[in-house]
């Protein structure tokens, strides 16, 4: 910055013809200008101005140096103006990395509308469940279920992650609806295995007081693909506890029904997050993408603190639907009951 300031003073001195004139142009004083020119000459080992009591005359070396400095300052000014314009007008390549299921089910259907609204933005979309280093991999924004605690990153929650215990109506018609938590031991469960850790995603069910607790159940079937888990459940292979974005399509179509009110993990790190590098000025292309995504989620009844799952009805017999107050067994649901409660 000292060197840049010295160059600005040097050009002002060339234009003004004196230290006093340069001081007026730079909002400084003649002594400061004289010292700045002296430091610049010392760094270069050249005399830029011939000084006398009557006048200040630029040297041949000074003229050559001034031509180069002017070109450099013009290029710098042009570059700054161009970058400011880019940041005001969304454009350029936007690199997005998304978790697999969320990318397929929530993000992908929105991309056409986003690209039509912002035609100067080019998209590069990566779909994977790996927590890659978004700075090292030059990713503008990552959509992840859960966030990485990294001081270099900003994690903005798009929505909570709500879980629903689901089954296919045909499965319940054939094998009956569990009347209490213990009954689930006699039914097959479809489990999800996390790819990176190889751990099983826990299952949560309400306890006697209605509070959700981890509940140990045998998973007869396992998969590391969320969409496969939802489809296996819809195919009638058993029960599954699905995050809301995986359950939505099946619940809305009637291929799945929900047996309990939603469960939301209390961990503040649980949810769906937009993660991007921390910086003083967020690029316009990233800003408009996150705003667009928030608006699209709001149209689905979701925001940073709510999802549509909060209002989705539970398809359970009367006794089981009161699990928040008691874990007593209820009356098994009939097929006719199931058919009348599939959609809100």
CSV table of N, CA, C and O in Angstrom, one decimal, residues 176-281:
chain,number,residue,atom,x,y,z
A,176,UNK,N,-50.1,-55.4,9.4
A,176,UNK,CA,-50.7,-54.7,10.6
A,176,UNK,C,-49.8,-53.6,11.0
A,176,UNK,O,-48.6,-53.5,10.7
A,177,UNK,N,-50.3,-52.7,11.8
A,177,UNK,CA,-49.6,-51.5,12.3
A,177,UNK,C,-49.2,-51.8,13.8
A,177,UNK,O,-50.0,-52.3,14.6
A,178,UNK,N,-47.9,-51.6,14.1
A,178,UNK,CA,-47.4,-51.8,15.5
A,178,UNK,C,-48.3,-51.0,16.4
A,178,UNK,O,-48.6,-49.9,16.2
A,179,UNK,N,-48.6,-51.6,17.6
A,179,UNK,CA,-49.4,-51.0,18.6
A,179,UNK,C,-48.6,-50.2,19.6
A,179,UNK,O,-49.1,-49.4,20.3
A,180,UNK,N,-47.3,-50.5,19.7
A,180,UNK,CA,-46.5,-49.8,20.7
A,180,UNK,C,-45.0,-50.1,20.2
A,180,UNK,O,-44.8,-50.9,19.3
A,181,UNK,N,-44.1,-49.4,20.8
A,181,UNK,CA,-42.7,-49.5,20.4
A,181,UNK,C,-42.2,-50.9,20.3
A,181,UNK,O,-41.4,-51.3,19.4
A,182,UNK,N,-42.5,-51.7,21.3
A,182,UNK,CA,-42.0,-53.1,21.4
A,182,UNK,C,-42.4,-53.9,20.2
A,182,UNK,O,-41.7,-54.8,19.8
A,183,UNK,N,-43.6,-53.6,19.6
A,183,UNK,CA,-44.1,-54.3,18.5
A,183,UNK,C,-43.2,-54.2,17.3
A,183,UNK,O,-43.2,-55.0,16.4
A,184,UNK,N,-42.4,-53.1,17.2
A,184,UNK,CA,-41.5,-52.9,16.1
A,184,UNK,C,-40.4,-54.0,15.9
A,184,UNK,O,-39.9,-54.2,14.9
A,185,UNK,N,-40.2,-54.7,17.0
A,185,UNK,CA,-39.1,-55.7,17.0
A,185,UNK,C,-39.6,-56.9,16.1
A,185,UNK,O,-38.7,-57.7,15.6
A,186,UNK,N,-40.8,-57.0,15.9
A,186,UNK,CA,-41.3,-58.1,15.0
A,186,UNK,C,-41.5,-57.7,13.6
A,186,UNK,O,-42.1,-58.5,12.8
A,187,UNK,N,-41.1,-56.5,13.2
A,187,UNK,CA,-41.2,-56.0,11.9
A,187,UNK,C,-39.8,-55.7,11.3
A,187,UNK,O,-38.9,-55.3,12.0
A,188,UNK,N,-39.6,-55.9,10.0
A,188,UNK,CA,-38.3,-55.6,9.4
A,188,UNK,C,-38.1,-54.1,9.3
A,188,UNK,O,-39.0,-53.4,9.0
A,189,UNK,N,-36.8,-53.7,9.5
A,189,UNK,CA,-36.5,-52.3,9.3
A,189,UNK,C,-35.4,-52.2,8.2
A,189,UNK,O,-34.6,-53.1,8.1
A,190,UNK,N,-35.5,-51.0,7.5
A,190,UNK,CA,-34.5,-50.7,6.5
A,190,UNK,C,-33.5,-49.7,7.1
A,190,UNK,O,-34.0,-48.6,7.5
A,191,UNK,N,-32.3,-50.0,7.2
A,191,UNK,CA,-31.3,-49.1,7.9
A,191,UNK,C,-30.4,-48.4,6.9
A,191,UNK,O,-30.2,-48.9,5.7
A,192,UNK,N,-29.9,-47.3,7.3
A,192,UNK,CA,-29.0,-46.5,6.4
A,192,UNK,C,-27.6,-46.5,7.0
A,192,UNK,O,-27.4,-46.2,8.2
A,193,UNK,N,-26.6,-46.9,6.2
A,193,UNK,CA,-25.2,-46.9,6.6
A,193,UNK,C,-24.5,-45.7,6.0
A,193,UNK,O,-24.5,-45.5,4.8
A,194,UNK,N,-23.9,-44.9,6.9
A,194,UNK,CA,-23.2,-43.7,6.4
A,194,UNK,C,-21.9,-44.1,5.7
A,194,UNK,O,-21.1,-44.9,6.2
A,195,UNK,N,-21.7,-43.7,4.5
A,195,UNK,CA,-20.6,-44.1,3.6
A,195,UNK,C,-19.2,-43.9,4.3
A,195,UNK,O,-18.4,-44.7,4.3
A,196,UNK,N,-19.0,-42.6,4.8
A,196,UNK,CA,-17.7,-42.2,5.2
A,196,UNK,C,-17.3,-43.0,6.5
A,196,UNK,O,-16.2,-43.4,6.7
A,197,UNK,N,-18.3,-43.1,7.4
A,197,UNK,CA,-17.9,-43.7,8.7
A,197,UNK,C,-18.3,-45.2,8.9
A,197,UNK,O,-17.9,-45.9,9.8
A,198,UNK,N,-19.2,-45.7,8.0
A,198,UNK,CA,-19.7,-47.0,8.0
A,198,UNK,C,-20.6,-47.3,9.2
A,198,UNK,O,-21.0,-48.4,9.5
A,199,UNK,N,-21.0,-46.2,9.9
A,199,UNK,CA,-21.9,-46.3,11.0
A,199,UNK,C,-23.4,-46.3,10.6
A,199,UNK,O,-23.7,-45.8,9.5
A,200,UNK,N,-24.2,-47.0,11.4
A,200,UNK,CA,-25.6,-47.0,11.1
A,200,UNK,C,-26.3,-45.7,11.7
A,200,UNK,O,-26.0,-45.3,12.8
A,201,UNK,N,-27.2,-45.2,10.9
A,201,UNK,CA,-28.0,-44.1,11.3
A,201,UNK,C,-28.9,-44.5,12.4
A,201,UNK,O,-29.6,-45.5,12.2
A,202,UNK,N,-28.9,-43.9,13.6
A,202,UNK,CA,-29.8,-44.4,14.7
A,202,UNK,C,-31.2,-44.2,14.4
A,202,UNK,O,-31.6,-43.4,13.6
A,203,UNK,N,-32.0,-45.0,15.1
A,203,UNK,CA,-33.5,-44.9,15.0
A,203,UNK,C,-34.0,-44.3,16.3
A,203,UNK,O,-33.6,-44.7,17.4
A,204,UNK,N,-34.9,-43.3,16.2
A,204,UNK,CA,-35.5,-42.7,17.4
A,204,UNK,C,-37.0,-42.9,17.4
A,204,UNK,O,-37.7,-42.8,16.4
A,205,UNK,N,-37.5,-43.3,18.6
A,205,UNK,CA,-38.9,-43.5,18.8
A,205,UNK,C,-39.3,-42.8,20.1
A,205,UNK,O,-38.4,-42.7,21.0
A,206,UNK,N,-40.5,-42.5,20.3
A,206,UNK,CA,-40.9,-41.8,21.5
A,206,UNK,C,-40.9,-42.8,22.7
A,206,UNK,O,-41.3,-44.0,22.6
A,207,UNK,N,-40.4,-42.3,23.9
A,207,UNK,CA,-40.5,-43.1,25.1
A,207,UNK,C,-41.8,-42.9,25.8
A,207,UNK,O,-42.8,-42.3,25.2
A,208,UNK,N,-41.9,-43.4,27.0
A,208,UNK,CA,-43.2,-43.4,27.8
A,208,UNK,C,-43.7,-42.0,28.0
A,208,UNK,O,-44.9,-41.7,28.1
A,209,UNK,N,-42.8,-41.0,28.1
A,209,UNK,CA,-43.2,-39.6,28.3
A,209,UNK,C,-43.4,-38.9,26.9
A,209,UNK,O,-43.7,-37.7,27.0
A,210,UNK,N,-43.2,-39.5,25.8
A,210,UNK,CA,-43.4,-38.9,24.6
A,210,UNK,C,-42.1,-38.3,24.0
A,210,UNK,O,-42.1,-37.7,22.9
A,211,UNK,N,-41.0,-38.4,24.7
A,211,UNK,CA,-39.7,-37.8,24.2
A,211,UNK,C,-39.0,-38.8,23.4
A,211,UNK,O,-38.9,-40.0,23.7
A,212,UNK,N,-38.5,-38.4,22.2
A,212,UNK,CA,-37.8,-39.3,21.3
A,212,UNK,C,-36.4,-39.7,21.9
A,212,UNK,O,-35.7,-38.8,22.4
A,213,UNK,N,-36.2,-41.0,21.9
A,213,UNK,CA,-34.9,-41.5,22.4
A,213,UNK,C,-34.4,-42.5,21.3
A,213,UNK,O,-35.2,-43.1,20.6
A,214,UNK,N,-33.1,-42.8,21.3
A,214,UNK,CA,-32.5,-43.8,20.4
A,214,UNK,C,-33.1,-45.2,20.8
A,214,UNK,O,-33.3,-45.5,22.0
A,215,UNK,N,-33.5,-45.9,19.8
A,215,UNK,CA,-34.2,-47.2,20.1
A,215,UNK,C,-33.5,-48.3,19.3
A,215,UNK,O,-33.4,-48.2,18.0
A,216,UNK,N,-33.0,-49.3,19.9
A,216,UNK,CA,-32.2,-50.3,19.2
A,216,UNK,C,-33.1,-51.3,18.6
A,216,UNK,O,-33.9,-52.0,19.2
A,217,UNK,N,-33.0,-51.4,17.3
A,217,UNK,CA,-33.8,-52.3,16.5
A,217,UNK,C,-32.9,-53.0,15.4
A,217,UNK,O,-32.0,-52.4,14.9
A,218,UNK,N,-33.2,-54.2,15.1
A,218,UNK,CA,-32.4,-54.9,14.1
A,218,UNK,C,-32.8,-54.4,12.7
A,218,UNK,O,-34.0,-54.3,12.4
A,219,UNK,N,-31.8,-54.0,11.9
A,219,UNK,CA,-32.1,-53.6,10.5
A,219,UNK,C,-31.9,-54.9,9.7
A,219,UNK,O,-30.8,-55.3,9.5
A,220,UNK,N,-33.0,-55.4,9.2
A,220,UNK,CA,-32.9,-56.6,8.3
A,220,UNK,C,-32.3,-56.2,7.0
A,220,UNK,O,-31.6,-57.0,6.4
A,221,UNK,N,-32.5,-55.0,6.5
A,221,UNK,CA,-31.9,-54.6,5.2
A,221,UNK,C,-31.1,-53.3,5.5
A,221,UNK,O,-31.5,-52.4,6.2
A,222,UNK,N,-30.0,-53.2,4.7
A,222,UNK,CA,-29.1,-52.0,4.9
A,222,UNK,C,-28.8,-51.5,3.5
A,222,UNK,O,-28.7,-52.2,2.5
A,223,UNK,N,-28.6,-50.2,3.4
A,223,UNK,CA,-28.2,-49.5,2.2
A,223,UNK,C,-27.4,-48.2,2.6
A,223,UNK,O,-27.6,-47.7,3.6
A,224,UNK,N,-26.6,-47.8,1.7
A,224,UNK,CA,-25.8,-46.5,1.9
A,224,UNK,C,-26.4,-45.5,0.9
A,224,UNK,O,-25.7,-44.4,0.8
A,225,UNK,N,-27.5,-45.7,0.3
A,225,UNK,CA,-28.1,-44.8,-0.6
A,225,UNK,C,-29.5,-44.4,-0.1
A,225,UNK,O,-30.4,-45.2,0.1
A,226,UNK,N,-29.7,-43.1,0.2
A,226,UNK,CA,-30.9,-42.6,0.8
A,226,UNK,C,-32.2,-42.9,-0.1
A,226,UNK,O,-33.2,-43.3,0.4
A,227,UNK,N,-32.0,-42.6,-1.4
A,227,UNK,CA,-33.2,-42.8,-2.3
A,227,UNK,C,-33.5,-44.3,-2.4
A,227,UNK,O,-34.7,-44.7,-2.4
A,228,UNK,N,-32.5,-45.2,-2.4
A,228,UNK,CA,-32.8,-46.6,-2.4
A,228,UNK,C,-33.6,-47.0,-1.1
A,228,UNK,O,-34.5,-47.8,-1.1
A,229,UNK,N,-33.2,-46.4,0.0
A,229,UNK,CA,-33.9,-46.7,1.3
A,229,UNK,C,-35.4,-46.3,1.2
A,229,UNK,O,-36.2,-47.0,1.6
A,230,UNK,N,-35.6,-45.1,0.6
A,230,UNK,CA,-37.0,-44.7,0.5
A,230,UNK,C,-37.8,-45.6,-0.4
A,230,UNK,O,-39.0,-45.9,-0.2
A,231,UNK,N,-37.2,-46.0,-1.5
A,231,UNK,CA,-37.9,-46.8,-2.5
A,231,UNK,C,-38.1,-48.2,-1.9
A,231,UNK,O,-39.2,-48.8,-2.1
A,232,UNK,N,-37.2,-48.8,-1.1
A,232,UNK,CA,-37.3,-50.1,-0.5
A,232,UNK,C,-38.5,-50.0,0.5
A,232,UNK,O,-39.3,-51.0,0.6
A,233,UNK,N,-38.6,-48.9,1.2
A,233,UNK,CA,-39.7,-48.7,2.1
A,233,UNK,C,-41.1,-48.7,1.3
A,233,UNK,O,-42.0,-49.3,1.7
A,234,UNK,N,-41.1,-47.9,0.3
A,234,UNK,CA,-42.3,-47.8,-0.5
A,234,UNK,C,-42.7,-49.1,-1.2
A,234,UNK,O,-43.9,-49.3,-1.5
A,235,UNK,N,-41.7,-49.9,-1.4
A,235,UNK,CA,-41.9,-51.3,-2.0
A,235,UNK,C,-42.5,-52.3,-1.0
A,235,UNK,O,-42.8,-53.4,-1.4
A,236,UNK,N,-42.6,-51.8,0.2
A,236,UNK,CA,-43.3,-52.7,1.2
A,236,UNK,C,-42.3,-53.6,1.9
A,236,UNK,O,-42.7,-54.7,2.4
A,237,UNK,N,-41.0,-53.3,1.9
A,237,UNK,CA,-40.0,-54.2,2.5
A,237,UNK,C,-39.9,-54.0,4.0
A,237,UNK,O,-39.2,-54.8,4.7
A,238,UNK,N,-40.5,-52.9,4.6
A,238,UNK,CA,-40.5,-52.7,6.0
A,238,UNK,C,-40.5,-51.3,6.4
A,238,UNK,O,-40.9,-50.4,5.5
A,239,UNK,N,-40.2,-51.0,7.6
A,239,UNK,CA,-40.2,-49.6,8.1
A,239,UNK,C,-38.8,-48.9,7.9
A,239,UNK,O,-37.8,-49.6,7.9
A,240,UNK,N,-38.9,-47.6,7.8
A,240,UNK,CA,-37.6,-46.8,7.7
A,240,UNK,C,-37.9,-45.4,8.3
A,240,UNK,O,-39.0,-44.9,8.2
A,241,UNK,N,-36.9,-44.9,8.9
A,241,UNK,CA,-37.0,-43.5,9.4
A,241,UNK,C,-36.2,-42.6,8.4
A,241,UNK,O,-35.0,-42.6,8.3
A,242,UNK,N,-37.0,-41.8,7.7
A,242,UNK,CA,-36.5,-41.0,6.6
A,242,UNK,C,-36.4,-39.6,6.9
A,242,UNK,O,-37.4,-39.0,7.5
A,243,UNK,N,-35.4,-38.9,6.5
A,243,UNK,CA,-35.4,-37.4,6.6
A,243,UNK,C,-36.4,-36.8,5.7
A,243,UNK,O,-36.8,-37.4,4.7
A,244,UNK,N,-36.9,-35.7,6.0
A,244,UNK,CA,-38.1,-35.1,5.4
A,244,UNK,C,-38.0,-35.0,3.9
A,244,UNK,O,-38.9,-35.2,3.1
A,245,UNK,N,-36.8,-34.6,3.4
A,245,UNK,CA,-36.6,-34.4,2.0
A,245,UNK,C,-36.6,-35.8,1.2
A,245,UNK,O,-36.9,-35.8,0.0
A,246,UNK,N,-36.4,-36.9,1.9
A,246,UNK,CA,-36.5,-38.2,1.3
A,246,UNK,C,-37.9,-38.7,1.3
A,246,UNK,O,-38.3,-39.5,0.5
A,247,UNK,N,-38.6,-38.4,2.4
A,247,UNK,CA,-40.0,-38.9,2.6
A,247,UNK,C,-41.0,-38.1,1.8
A,247,UNK,O,-42.1,-38.7,1.5
A,248,UNK,N,-40.7,-36.9,1.4
A,248,UNK,CA,-41.7,-36.0,0.8
A,248,UNK,C,-42.5,-36.6,-0.4
A,248,UNK,O,-43.7,-36.6,-0.4
A,249,UNK,N,-41.7,-37.0,-1.4
A,249,UNK,CA,-42.4,-37.5,-2.6
A,249,UNK,C,-43.3,-38.7,-2.3
A,249,UNK,O,-44.4,-38.8,-2.8
A,250,UNK,N,-42.8,-39.7,-1.5
A,250,UNK,CA,-43.6,-40.9,-1.2
A,250,UNK,C,-44.8,-40.5,-0.4
A,250,UNK,O,-45.9,-41.1,-0.6
A,251,UNK,N,-44.7,-39.6,0.6
A,251,UNK,CA,-45.9,-39.2,1.4
A,251,UNK,C,-46.9,-38.5,0.5
A,251,UNK,O,-48.1,-38.8,0.7
A,252,UNK,N,-46.5,-37.6,-0.3
A,252,UNK,CA,-47.4,-36.8,-1.1
A,252,UNK,C,-48.1,-37.7,-2.2
A,252,UNK,O,-49.3,-37.5,-2.5
A,253,UNK,N,-47.4,-38.7,-2.7
A,253,UNK,CA,-48.1,-39.6,-3.7
A,253,UNK,C,-48.9,-40.7,-3.0
A,253,UNK,O,-49.7,-41.4,-3.7
A,254,UNK,N,-48.7,-40.9,-1.7
A,254,UNK,CA,-49.5,-42.0,-1.1
A,254,UNK,C,-48.7,-43.3,-1.0
A,254,UNK,O,-49.2,-44.3,-0.5
A,255,UNK,N,-47.5,-43.3,-1.6
A,255,UNK,CA,-46.7,-44.5,-1.6
A,255,UNK,C,-46.2,-44.8,-0.2
A,255,UNK,O,-45.8,-46.0,0.1
A,256,UNK,N,-46.1,-43.8,0.7
A,256,UNK,CA,-45.7,-44.0,2.0
A,256,UNK,C,-46.7,-43.3,3.0
A,256,UNK,O,-47.4,-42.4,2.6
A,257,UNK,N,-46.7,-43.8,4.2
A,257,UNK,CA,-47.5,-43.1,5.3
A,257,UNK,C,-46.5,-42.9,6.5
A,257,UNK,O,-45.5,-43.7,6.6
A,258,UNK,N,-46.8,-41.9,7.3
A,258,UNK,CA,-46.0,-41.7,8.5
A,258,UNK,C,-46.7,-42.2,9.7
A,258,UNK,O,-47.9,-41.9,9.9
A,259,UNK,N,-45.9,-42.9,10.6
A,259,UNK,CA,-46.5,-43.5,11.8
A,259,UNK,C,-46.4,-42.7,13.1
A,259,UNK,O,-47.0,-43.0,14.1
A,260,UNK,N,-45.5,-41.7,13.1
A,260,UNK,CA,-45.4,-40.8,14.3
A,260,UNK,C,-45.3,-39.4,13.8
A,260,UNK,O,-44.9,-39.1,12.7
A,261,UNK,N,-45.5,-38.4,14.7
A,261,UNK,CA,-45.1,-37.0,14.4
A,261,UNK,C,-43.6,-37.0,14.2
A,261,UNK,O,-42.9,-37.8,14.6
A,262,UNK,N,-43.2,-35.9,13.5
A,262,UNK,CA,-41.8,-35.8,13.1
A,262,UNK,C,-40.9,-35.8,14.3
A,262,UNK,O,-41.2,-35.4,15.4
A,263,UNK,N,-39.6,-36.2,14.1
A,263,UNK,CA,-38.6,-36.1,15.1
A,263,UNK,C,-37.5,-35.2,14.6
A,263,UNK,O,-37.0,-35.4,13.4
A,264,UNK,N,-37.1,-34.2,15.4
A,264,UNK,CA,-36.1,-33.3,15.0
A,264,UNK,C,-34.9,-33.4,16.0
A,264,UNK,O,-35.1,-33.1,17.2
A,265,UNK,N,-33.7,-33.8,15.6
A,265,UNK,CA,-32.6,-33.9,16.5
A,265,UNK,C,-32.3,-32.6,17.2
A,265,UNK,O,-32.3,-31.5,16.5
A,266,UNK,N,-32.0,-32.6,18.5
A,266,UNK,CA,-31.8,-31.3,19.2
A,266,UNK,C,-30.4,-30.7,18.9
A,266,UNK,O,-30.2,-29.5,19.2
A,267,UNK,N,-29.5,-31.4,18.3
A,267,UNK,CA,-28.2,-30.9,18.0
A,267,UNK,C,-28.3,-29.7,17.0
A,267,UNK,O,-28.9,-29.8,16.0
A,268,UNK,N,-27.7,-28.6,17.4
A,268,UNK,CA,-27.8,-27.4,16.5
A,268,UNK,C,-27.0,-27.6,15.2
A,268,UNK,O,-27.3,-26.9,14.2
A,269,UNK,N,-26.2,-28.6,15.1
A,269,UNK,CA,-25.5,-28.9,13.9
A,269,UNK,C,-26.3,-29.8,13.0
A,269,UNK,O,-25.9,-30.1,11.8
A,270,UNK,N,-27.5,-30.2,13.4
A,270,UNK,CA,-28.4,-31.0,12.5
A,270,UNK,C,-29.2,-30.0,11.7
A,270,UNK,O,-29.8,-29.0,12.1
A,271,UNK,N,-29.3,-30.4,10.4
A,271,UNK,CA,-30.1,-29.6,9.5
A,271,UNK,C,-29.5,-29.6,8.1
A,271,UNK,O,-28.5,-30.4,7.8
A,272,UNK,N,-30.1,-28.8,7.2
A,272,UNK,CA,-29.5,-28.7,5.9
A,272,UNK,C,-28.9,-27.3,5.8
A,272,UNK,O,-29.5,-26.3,6.1
A,273,UNK,N,-27.6,-27.3,5.4
A,273,UNK,CA,-26.9,-26.0,5.4
A,273,UNK,C,-26.3,-25.7,4.0
A,273,UNK,O,-25.9,-26.6,3.3
A,274,UNK,N,-26.3,-24.4,3.8
A,274,UNK,CA,-25.5,-23.9,2.6
A,274,UNK,C,-24.2,-23.4,3.2
A,274,UNK,O,-24.1,-22.6,4.1
A,275,UNK,N,-23.1,-24.0,2.7
A,275,UNK,CA,-21.7,-23.7,3.3
A,275,UNK,C,-20.9,-23.0,2.2
A,275,UNK,O,-20.8,-23.5,1.1
A,276,UNK,N,-20.2,-21.9,2.6
A,276,UNK,CA,-19.4,-21.2,1.6
A,276,UNK,C,-18.3,-20.6,2.3
A,276,UNK,O,-18.3,-20.3,3.5
A,277,UNK,N,-17.2,-20.2,1.6
A,277,UNK,CA,-16.0,-19.6,2.2
A,277,UNK,C,-16.3,-18.3,2.8
A,277,UNK,O,-17.1,-17.5,2.3
A,278,UNK,N,-15.7,-18.0,4.0
A,278,UNK,CA,-15.9,-16.7,4.6
A,278,UNK,C,-15.1,-15.7,3.9
A,278,UNK,O,-14.0,-15.9,3.5
A,279,UNK,N,-15.8,-14.6,3.6
A,279,UNK,CA,-15.1,-13.5,2.9
A,279,UNK,C,-15.9,-12.2,3.2
A,279,UNK,O,-17.0,-12.2,3.6
A,280,UNK,N,-15.2,-11.0,3.0
A,280,UNK,CA,-15.8,-9.7,3.3
A,280,UNK,C,-17.0,-9.4,2.3
A,280,UNK,O,-18.0,-8.9,2.8
A,281,UNK,N,-16.8,-9.8,1.1
A,281,UNK,CA,-17.9,-9.5,0.1
A,281,UNK,C,-18.3,-10.8,-0.6
A,281,UNK,O,-17.5,-11.4,-1.3
